[in-house]
JSON list of C-alpha atoms in Angstrom, two decimals:
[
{"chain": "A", "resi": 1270, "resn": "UNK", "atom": "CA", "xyz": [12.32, 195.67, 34.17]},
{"chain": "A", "resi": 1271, "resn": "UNK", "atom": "CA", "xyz": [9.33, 193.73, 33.62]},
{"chain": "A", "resi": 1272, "resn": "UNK", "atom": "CA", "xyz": [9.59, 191.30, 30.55]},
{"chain": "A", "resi": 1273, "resn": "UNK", "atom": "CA", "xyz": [6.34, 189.76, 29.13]},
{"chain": "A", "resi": 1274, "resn": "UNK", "atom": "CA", "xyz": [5.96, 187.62, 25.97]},
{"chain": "A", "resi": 1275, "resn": "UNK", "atom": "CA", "xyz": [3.83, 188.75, 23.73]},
{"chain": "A", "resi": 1276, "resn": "UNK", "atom": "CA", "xyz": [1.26, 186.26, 23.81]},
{"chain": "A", "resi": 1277, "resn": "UNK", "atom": "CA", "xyz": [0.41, 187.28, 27.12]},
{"chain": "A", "resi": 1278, "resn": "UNK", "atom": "CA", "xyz": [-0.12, 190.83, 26.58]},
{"chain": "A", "resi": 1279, "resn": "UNK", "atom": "CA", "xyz": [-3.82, 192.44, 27.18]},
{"chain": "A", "resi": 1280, "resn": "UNK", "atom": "CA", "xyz": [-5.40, 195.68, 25.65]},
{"chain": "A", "resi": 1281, "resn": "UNK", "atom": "CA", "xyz": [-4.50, 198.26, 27.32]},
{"chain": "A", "resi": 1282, "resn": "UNK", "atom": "CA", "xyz": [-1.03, 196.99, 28.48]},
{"chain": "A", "resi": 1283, "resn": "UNK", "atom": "CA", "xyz": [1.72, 199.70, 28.16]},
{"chain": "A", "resi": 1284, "resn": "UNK", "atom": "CA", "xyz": [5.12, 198.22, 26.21]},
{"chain": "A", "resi": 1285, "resn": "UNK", "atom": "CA", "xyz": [8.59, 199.47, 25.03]},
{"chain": "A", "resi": 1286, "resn": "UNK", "atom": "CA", "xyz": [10.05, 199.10, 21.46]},
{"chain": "A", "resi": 1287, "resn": "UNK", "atom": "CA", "xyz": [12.22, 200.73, 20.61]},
{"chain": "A", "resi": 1288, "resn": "UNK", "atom": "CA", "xyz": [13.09, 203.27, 23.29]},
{"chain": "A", "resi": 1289, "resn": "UNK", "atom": "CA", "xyz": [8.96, 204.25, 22.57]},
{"chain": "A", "resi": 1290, "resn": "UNK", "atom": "CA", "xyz": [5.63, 203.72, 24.90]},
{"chain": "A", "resi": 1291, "resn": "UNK", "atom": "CA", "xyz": [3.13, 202.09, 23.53]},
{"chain": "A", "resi": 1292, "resn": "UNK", "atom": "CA", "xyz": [-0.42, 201.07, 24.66]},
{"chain": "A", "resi": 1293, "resn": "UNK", "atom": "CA", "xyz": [-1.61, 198.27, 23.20]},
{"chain": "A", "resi": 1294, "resn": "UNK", "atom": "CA", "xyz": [-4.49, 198.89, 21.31]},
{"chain": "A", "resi": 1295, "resn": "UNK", "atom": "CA", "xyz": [-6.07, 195.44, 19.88]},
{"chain": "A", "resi": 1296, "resn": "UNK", "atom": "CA", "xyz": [-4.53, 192.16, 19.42]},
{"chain": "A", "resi": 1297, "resn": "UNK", "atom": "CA", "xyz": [-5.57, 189.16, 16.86]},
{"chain": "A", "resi": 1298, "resn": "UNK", "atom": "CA", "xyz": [-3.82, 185.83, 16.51]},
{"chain": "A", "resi": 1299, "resn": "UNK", "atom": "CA", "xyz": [-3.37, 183.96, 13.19]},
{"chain": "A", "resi": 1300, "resn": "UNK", "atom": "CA", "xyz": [-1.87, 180.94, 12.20]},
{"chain": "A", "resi": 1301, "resn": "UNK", "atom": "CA", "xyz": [-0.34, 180.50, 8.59]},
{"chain": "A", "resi": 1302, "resn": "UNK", "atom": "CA", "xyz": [-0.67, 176.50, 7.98]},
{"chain": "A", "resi": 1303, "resn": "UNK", "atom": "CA", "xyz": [2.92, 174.68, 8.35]},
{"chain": "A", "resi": 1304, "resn": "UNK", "atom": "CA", "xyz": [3.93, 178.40, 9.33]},
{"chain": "A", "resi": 1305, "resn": "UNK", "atom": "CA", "xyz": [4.41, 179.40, 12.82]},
{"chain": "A", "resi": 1306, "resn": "UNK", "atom": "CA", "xyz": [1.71, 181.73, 14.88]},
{"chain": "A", "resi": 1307, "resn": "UNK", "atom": "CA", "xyz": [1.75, 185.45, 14.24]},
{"chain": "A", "resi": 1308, "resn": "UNK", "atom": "CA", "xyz": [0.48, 188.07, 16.32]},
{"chain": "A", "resi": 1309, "resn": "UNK", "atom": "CA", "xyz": [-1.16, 191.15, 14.90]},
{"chain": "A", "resi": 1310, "resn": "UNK", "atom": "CA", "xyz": [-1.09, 194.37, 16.92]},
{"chain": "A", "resi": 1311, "resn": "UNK", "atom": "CA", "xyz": [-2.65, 197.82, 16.99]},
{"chain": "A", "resi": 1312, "resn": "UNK", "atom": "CA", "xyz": [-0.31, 200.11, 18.74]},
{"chain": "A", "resi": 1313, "resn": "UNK", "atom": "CA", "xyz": [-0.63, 204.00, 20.15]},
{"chain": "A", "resi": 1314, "resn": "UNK", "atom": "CA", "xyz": [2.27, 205.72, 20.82]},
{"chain": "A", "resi": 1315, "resn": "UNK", "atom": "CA", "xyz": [2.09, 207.12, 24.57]},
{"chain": "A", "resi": 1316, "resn": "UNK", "atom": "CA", "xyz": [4.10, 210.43, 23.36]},
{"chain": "A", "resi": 1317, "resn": "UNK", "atom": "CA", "xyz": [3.07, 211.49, 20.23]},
{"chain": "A", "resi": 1318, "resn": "UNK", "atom": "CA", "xyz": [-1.02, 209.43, 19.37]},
{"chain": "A", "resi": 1319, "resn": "UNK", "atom": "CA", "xyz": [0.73, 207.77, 16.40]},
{"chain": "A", "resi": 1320, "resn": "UNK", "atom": "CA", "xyz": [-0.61, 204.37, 16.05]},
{"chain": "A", "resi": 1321, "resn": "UNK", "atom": "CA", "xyz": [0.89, 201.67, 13.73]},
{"chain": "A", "resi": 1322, "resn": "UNK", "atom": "CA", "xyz": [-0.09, 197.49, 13.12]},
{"chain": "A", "resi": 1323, "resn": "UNK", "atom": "CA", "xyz": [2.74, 195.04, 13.43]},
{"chain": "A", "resi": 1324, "resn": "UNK", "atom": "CA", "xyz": [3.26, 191.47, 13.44]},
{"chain": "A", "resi": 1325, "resn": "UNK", "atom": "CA", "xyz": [5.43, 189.83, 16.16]},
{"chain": "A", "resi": 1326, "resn": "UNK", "atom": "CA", "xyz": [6.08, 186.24, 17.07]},
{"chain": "A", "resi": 1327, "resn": "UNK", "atom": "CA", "xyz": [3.91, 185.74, 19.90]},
{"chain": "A", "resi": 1328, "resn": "UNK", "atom": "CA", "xyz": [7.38, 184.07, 21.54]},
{"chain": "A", "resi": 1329, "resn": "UNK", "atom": "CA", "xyz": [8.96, 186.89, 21.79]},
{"chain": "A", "resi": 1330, "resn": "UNK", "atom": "CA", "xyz": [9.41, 188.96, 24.30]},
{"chain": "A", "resi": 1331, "resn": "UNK", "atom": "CA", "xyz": [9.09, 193.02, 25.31]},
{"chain": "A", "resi": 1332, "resn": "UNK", "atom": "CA", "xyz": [9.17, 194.87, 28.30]},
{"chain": "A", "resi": 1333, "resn": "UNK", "atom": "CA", "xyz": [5.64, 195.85, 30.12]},
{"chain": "A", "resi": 1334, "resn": "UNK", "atom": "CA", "xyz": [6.08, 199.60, 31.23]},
{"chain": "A", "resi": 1335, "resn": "UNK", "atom": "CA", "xyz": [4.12, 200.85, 34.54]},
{"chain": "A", "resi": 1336, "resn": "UNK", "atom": "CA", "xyz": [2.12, 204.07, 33.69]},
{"chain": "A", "resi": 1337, "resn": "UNK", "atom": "CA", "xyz": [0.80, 205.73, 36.78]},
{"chain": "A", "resi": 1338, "resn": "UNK", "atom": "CA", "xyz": [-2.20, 207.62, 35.99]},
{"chain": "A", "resi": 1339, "resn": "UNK", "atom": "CA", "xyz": [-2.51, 210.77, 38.29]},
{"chain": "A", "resi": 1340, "resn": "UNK", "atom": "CA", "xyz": [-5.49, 213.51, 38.56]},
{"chain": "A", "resi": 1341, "resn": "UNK", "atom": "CA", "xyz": [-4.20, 217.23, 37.30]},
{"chain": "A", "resi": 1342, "resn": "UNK", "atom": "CA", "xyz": [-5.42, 220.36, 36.92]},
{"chain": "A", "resi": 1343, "resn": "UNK", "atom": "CA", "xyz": [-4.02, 222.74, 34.35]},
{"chain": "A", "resi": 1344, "resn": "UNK", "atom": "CA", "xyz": [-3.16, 225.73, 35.31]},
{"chain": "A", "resi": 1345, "resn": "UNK", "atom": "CA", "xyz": [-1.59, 227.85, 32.55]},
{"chain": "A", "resi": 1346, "resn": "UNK", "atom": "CA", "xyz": [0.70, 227.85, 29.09]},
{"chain": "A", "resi": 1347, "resn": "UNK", "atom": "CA", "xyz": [3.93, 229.99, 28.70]},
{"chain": "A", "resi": 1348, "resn": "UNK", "atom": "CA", "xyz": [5.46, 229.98, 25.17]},
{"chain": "A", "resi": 1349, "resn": "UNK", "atom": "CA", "xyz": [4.92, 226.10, 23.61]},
{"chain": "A", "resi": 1350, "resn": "UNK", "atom": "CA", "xyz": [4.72, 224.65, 27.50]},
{"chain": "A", "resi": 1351, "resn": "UNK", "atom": "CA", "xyz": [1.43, 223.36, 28.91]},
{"chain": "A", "resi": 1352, "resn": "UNK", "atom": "CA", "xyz": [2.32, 223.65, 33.08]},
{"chain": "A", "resi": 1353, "resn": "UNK", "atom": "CA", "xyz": [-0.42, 221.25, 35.14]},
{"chain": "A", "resi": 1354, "resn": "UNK", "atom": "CA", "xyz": [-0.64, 220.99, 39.00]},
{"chain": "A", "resi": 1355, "resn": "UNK", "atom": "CA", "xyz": [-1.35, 218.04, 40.52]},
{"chain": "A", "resi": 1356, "resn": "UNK", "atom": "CA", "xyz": [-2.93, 216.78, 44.18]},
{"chain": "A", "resi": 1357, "resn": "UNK", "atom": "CA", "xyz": [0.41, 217.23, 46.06]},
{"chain": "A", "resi": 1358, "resn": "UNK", "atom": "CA", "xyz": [0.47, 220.77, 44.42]},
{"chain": "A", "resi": 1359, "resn": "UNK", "atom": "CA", "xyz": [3.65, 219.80, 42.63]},
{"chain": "A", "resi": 1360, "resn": "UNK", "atom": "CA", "xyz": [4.01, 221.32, 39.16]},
{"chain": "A", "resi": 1361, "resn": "UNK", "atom": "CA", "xyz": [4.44, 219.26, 35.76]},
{"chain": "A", "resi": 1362, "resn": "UNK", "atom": "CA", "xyz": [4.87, 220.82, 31.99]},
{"chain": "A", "resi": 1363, "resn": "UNK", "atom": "CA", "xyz": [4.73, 219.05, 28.62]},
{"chain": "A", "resi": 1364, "resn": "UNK", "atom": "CA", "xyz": [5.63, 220.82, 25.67]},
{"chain": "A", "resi": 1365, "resn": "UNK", "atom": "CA", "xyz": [3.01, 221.37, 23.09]},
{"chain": "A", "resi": 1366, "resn": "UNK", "atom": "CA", "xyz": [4.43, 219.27, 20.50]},
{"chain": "A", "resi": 1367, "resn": "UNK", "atom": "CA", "xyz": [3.74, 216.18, 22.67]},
{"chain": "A", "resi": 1368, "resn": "UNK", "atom": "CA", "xyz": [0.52, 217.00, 23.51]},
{"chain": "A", "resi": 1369, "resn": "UNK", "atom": "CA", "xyz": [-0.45, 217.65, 20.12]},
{"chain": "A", "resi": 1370, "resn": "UNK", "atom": "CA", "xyz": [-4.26, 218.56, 18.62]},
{"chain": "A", "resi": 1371, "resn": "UNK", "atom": "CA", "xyz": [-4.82, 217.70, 22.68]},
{"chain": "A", "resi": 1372, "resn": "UNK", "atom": "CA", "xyz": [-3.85, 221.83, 23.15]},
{"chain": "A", "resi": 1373, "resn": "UNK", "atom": "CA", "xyz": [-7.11, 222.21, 21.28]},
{"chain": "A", "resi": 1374, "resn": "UNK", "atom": "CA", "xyz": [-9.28, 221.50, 24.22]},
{"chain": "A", "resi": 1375, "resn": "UNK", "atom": "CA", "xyz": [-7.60, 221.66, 27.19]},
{"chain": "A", "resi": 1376, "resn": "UNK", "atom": "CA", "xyz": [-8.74, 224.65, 29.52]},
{"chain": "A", "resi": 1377, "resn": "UNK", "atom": "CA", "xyz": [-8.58, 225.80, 33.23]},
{"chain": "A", "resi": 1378, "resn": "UNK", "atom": "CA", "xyz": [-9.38, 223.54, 36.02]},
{"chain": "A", "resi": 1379, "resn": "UNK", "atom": "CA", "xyz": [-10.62, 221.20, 33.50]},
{"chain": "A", "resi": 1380, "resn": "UNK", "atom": "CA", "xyz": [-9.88, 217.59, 35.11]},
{"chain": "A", "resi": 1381, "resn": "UNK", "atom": "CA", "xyz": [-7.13, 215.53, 33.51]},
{"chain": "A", "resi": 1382, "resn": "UNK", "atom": "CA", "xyz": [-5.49, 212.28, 34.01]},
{"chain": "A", "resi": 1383, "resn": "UNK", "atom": "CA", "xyz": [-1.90, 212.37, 33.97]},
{"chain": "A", "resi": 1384, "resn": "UNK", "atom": "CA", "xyz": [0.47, 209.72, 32.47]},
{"chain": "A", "resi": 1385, "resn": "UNK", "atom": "CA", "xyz": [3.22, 209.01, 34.82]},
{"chain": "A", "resi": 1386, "resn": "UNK", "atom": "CA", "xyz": [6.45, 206.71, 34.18]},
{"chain": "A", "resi": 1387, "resn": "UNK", "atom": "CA", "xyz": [9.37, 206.66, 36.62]},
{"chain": "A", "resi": 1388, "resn": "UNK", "atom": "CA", "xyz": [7.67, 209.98, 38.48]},
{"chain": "A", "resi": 1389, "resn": "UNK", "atom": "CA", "xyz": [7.72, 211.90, 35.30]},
{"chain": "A", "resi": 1390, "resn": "UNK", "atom": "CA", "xyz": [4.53, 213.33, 33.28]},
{"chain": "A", "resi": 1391, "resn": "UNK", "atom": "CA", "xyz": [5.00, 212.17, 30.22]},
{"chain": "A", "resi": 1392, "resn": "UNK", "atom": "CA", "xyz": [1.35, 212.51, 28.65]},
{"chain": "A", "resi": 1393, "resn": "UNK", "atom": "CA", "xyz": [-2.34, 213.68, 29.62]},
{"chain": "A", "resi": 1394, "resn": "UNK", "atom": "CA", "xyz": [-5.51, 211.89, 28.72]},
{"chain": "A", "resi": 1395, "resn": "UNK", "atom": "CA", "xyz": [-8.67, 214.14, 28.29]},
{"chain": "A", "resi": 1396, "resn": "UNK", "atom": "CA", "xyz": [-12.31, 213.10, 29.35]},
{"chain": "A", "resi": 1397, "resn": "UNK", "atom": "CA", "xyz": [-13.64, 212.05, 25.65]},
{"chain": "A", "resi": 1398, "resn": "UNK", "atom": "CA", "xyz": [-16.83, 214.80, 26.02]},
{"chain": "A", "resi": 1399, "resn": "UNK", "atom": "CA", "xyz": [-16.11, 218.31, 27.87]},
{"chain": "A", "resi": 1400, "resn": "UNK", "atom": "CA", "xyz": [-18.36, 221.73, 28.10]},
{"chain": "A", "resi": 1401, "resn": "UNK", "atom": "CA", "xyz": [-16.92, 224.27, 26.13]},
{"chain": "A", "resi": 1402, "resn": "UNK", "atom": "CA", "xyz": [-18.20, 227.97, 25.82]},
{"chain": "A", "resi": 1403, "resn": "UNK", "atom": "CA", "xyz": [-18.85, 229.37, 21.97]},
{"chain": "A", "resi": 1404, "resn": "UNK", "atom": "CA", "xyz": [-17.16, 232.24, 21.85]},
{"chain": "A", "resi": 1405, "resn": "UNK", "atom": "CA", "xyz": [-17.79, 233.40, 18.02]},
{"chain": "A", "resi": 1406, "resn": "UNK", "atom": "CA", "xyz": [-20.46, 232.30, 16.16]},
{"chain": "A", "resi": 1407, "resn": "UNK", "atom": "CA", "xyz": [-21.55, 233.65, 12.47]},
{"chain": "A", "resi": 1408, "resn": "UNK", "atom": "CA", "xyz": [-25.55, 234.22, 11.62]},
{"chain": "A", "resi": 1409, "resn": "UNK", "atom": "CA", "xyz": [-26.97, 230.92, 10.87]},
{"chain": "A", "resi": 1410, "resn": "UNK", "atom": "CA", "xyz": [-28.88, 231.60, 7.50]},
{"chain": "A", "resi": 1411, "resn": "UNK", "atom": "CA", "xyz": [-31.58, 228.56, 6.47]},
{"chain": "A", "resi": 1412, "resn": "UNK", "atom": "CA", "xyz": [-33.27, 227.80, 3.48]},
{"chain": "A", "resi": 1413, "resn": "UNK", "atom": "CA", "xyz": [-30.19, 227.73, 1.35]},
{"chain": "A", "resi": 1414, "resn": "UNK", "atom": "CA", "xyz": [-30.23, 224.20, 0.23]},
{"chain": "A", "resi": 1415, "resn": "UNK", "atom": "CA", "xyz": [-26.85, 224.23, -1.46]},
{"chain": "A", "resi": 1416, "resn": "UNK", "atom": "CA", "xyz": [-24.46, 224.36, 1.39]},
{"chain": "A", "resi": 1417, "resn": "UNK", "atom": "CA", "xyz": [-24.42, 222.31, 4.73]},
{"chain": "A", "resi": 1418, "resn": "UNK", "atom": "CA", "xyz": [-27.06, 222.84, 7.40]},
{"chain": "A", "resi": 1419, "resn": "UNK", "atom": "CA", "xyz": [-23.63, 223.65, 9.88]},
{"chain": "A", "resi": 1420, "resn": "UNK", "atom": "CA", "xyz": [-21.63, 226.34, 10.42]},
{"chain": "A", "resi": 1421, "resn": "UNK", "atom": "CA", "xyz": [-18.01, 227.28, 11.96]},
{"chain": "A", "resi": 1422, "resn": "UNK", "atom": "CA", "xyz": [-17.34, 228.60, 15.34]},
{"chain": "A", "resi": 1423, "resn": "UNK", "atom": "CA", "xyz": [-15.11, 229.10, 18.14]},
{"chain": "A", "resi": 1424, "resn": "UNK", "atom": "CA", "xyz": [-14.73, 227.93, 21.15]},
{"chain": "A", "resi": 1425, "resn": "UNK", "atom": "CA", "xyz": [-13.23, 229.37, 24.53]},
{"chain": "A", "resi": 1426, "resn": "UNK", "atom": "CA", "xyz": [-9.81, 227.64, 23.45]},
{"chain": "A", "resi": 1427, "resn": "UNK", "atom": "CA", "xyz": [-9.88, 228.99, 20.31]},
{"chain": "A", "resi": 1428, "resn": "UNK", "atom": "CA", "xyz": [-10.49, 225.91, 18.22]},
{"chain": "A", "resi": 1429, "resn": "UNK", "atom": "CA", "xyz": [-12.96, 226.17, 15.66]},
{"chain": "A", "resi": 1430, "resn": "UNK", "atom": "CA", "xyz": [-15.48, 223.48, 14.67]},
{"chain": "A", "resi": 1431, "resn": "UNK", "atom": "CA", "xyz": [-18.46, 223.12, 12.23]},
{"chain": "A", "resi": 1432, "resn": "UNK", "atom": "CA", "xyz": [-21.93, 223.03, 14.64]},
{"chain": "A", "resi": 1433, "resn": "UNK", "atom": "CA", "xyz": [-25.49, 223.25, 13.32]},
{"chain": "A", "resi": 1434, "resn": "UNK", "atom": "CA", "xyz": [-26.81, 226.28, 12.88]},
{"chain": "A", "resi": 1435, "resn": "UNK", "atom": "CA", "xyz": [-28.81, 226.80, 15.43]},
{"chain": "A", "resi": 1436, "resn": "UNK", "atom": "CA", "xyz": [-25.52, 226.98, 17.84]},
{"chain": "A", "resi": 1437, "resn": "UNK", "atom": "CA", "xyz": [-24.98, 230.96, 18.83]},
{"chain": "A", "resi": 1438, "resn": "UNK", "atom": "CA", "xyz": [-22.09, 232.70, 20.73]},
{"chain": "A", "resi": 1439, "resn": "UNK", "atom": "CA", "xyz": [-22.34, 231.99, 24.16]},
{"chain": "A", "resi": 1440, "resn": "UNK", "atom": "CA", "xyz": [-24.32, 228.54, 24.25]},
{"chain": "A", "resi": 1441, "resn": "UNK", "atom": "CA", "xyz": [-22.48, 225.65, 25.63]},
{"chain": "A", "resi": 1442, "resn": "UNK", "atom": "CA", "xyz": [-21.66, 222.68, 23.70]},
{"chain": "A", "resi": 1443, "resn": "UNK", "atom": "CA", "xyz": [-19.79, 219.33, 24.22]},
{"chain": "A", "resi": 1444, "resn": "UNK", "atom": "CA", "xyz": [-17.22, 218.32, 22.27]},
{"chain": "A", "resi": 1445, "resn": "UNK", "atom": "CA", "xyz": [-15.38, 214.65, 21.27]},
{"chain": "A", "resi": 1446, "resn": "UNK", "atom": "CA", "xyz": [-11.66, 215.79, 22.30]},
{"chain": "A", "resi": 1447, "resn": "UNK", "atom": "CA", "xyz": [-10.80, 212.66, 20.56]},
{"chain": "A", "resi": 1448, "resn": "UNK", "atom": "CA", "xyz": [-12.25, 213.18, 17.27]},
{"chain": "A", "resi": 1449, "resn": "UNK", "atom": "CA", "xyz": [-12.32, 217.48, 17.78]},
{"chain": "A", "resi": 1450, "resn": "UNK", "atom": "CA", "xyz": [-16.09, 216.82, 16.53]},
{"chain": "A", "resi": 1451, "resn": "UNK", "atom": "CA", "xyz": [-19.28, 218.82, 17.99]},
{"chain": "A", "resi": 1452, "resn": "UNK", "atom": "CA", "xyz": [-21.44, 216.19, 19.86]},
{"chain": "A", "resi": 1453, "resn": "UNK", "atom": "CA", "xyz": [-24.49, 217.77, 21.69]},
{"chain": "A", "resi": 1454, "resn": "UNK", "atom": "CA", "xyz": [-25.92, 221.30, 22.82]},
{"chain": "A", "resi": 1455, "resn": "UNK", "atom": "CA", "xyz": [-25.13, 221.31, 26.69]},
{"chain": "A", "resi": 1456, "resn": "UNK", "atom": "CA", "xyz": [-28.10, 221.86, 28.84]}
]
């Protein structure tokens, strides 16, 4: 067990409170006049995204958790688990409720880091911008200056997304997996 102060953590450090991974976002140091130092942190839950700001005495202490981060591939869902195969050809599974609006985007042989503590998966990371196929696409229909110049279609996952109009079924588009927003026609 690796115990750290908090003063000496960096972005992108991985820590345990409370029986919970978290990556350590951004940090800012203040000091309140006679008062002692406070340290202000942005956190991101490892399991489940959540992300929270909290104050801790930059004295005290945590523990720094090793993450292993590990190339996967994944190959298929059953029922609400995700199953991924990595280099060794060893099979991993998360369930869907950890993975979260990340089941939005994730396809075959798409490549994906894996999160690794102790030898277990215990989250993915997906590239920020990935190819995706439109799969169903309405009409685009211009000149009517009261709605939005976008549109909503599907995508080979089966998320759905407003595009421009001039997206059809079948074009290729990249997508933000972290914000689930339409980026760029792919060429």
């Amino acid at each position: 067990m690796n115990k750290i102060k908090f003063k000496n953590l960096s972005e992108g450090d991985i820590i345990e409170i409370d029986n919970n991974l978290w990556e350590v976002l951004e940090l800012s140091h203040s000091h309140l006049g006679r008062g002692g130092a406070n340290l202000r942190i942005k956190l991101k839950n490892i399991v489940n995204n959540t992300t929270l700001v909290k104050n801790f005495n930059p004295e005290d202490e945590t523990i720094l958790v090793e993450i292993i981060k590990k190339p996967l591939k994944f190959i298929y869902s059953k029922n609400d688990l995700y199953y991924f195969l990595d280099n060794e050809n060893n099979k991993h599974q998360l369930d869907v409720e950890v993975l979260g609006s990340k089941v939005n985007f994730i396809k075959k042989d798409l490549d994906i880091q894996g999160l690794f503590k102790d030898n277990q998966l215990i989250n993915i990371v997906l590239p920020i911008k990935v190819k995706y196929l439109v799969t169903e696409s309405p009409p685009g229909i211009k000149g009517d200056s009261q709605k939005s110049n976008t549109k909503l279609v599907s995508i080979e996952t089966g998320y759905k997304l407003s595009v421009p109009l001039f997206i059809e079924k079948g074009d290729y588009i990249i997508i933000n997996t972290e914000s689930g927003e339409y980026v760029e026609r792919a060429k």
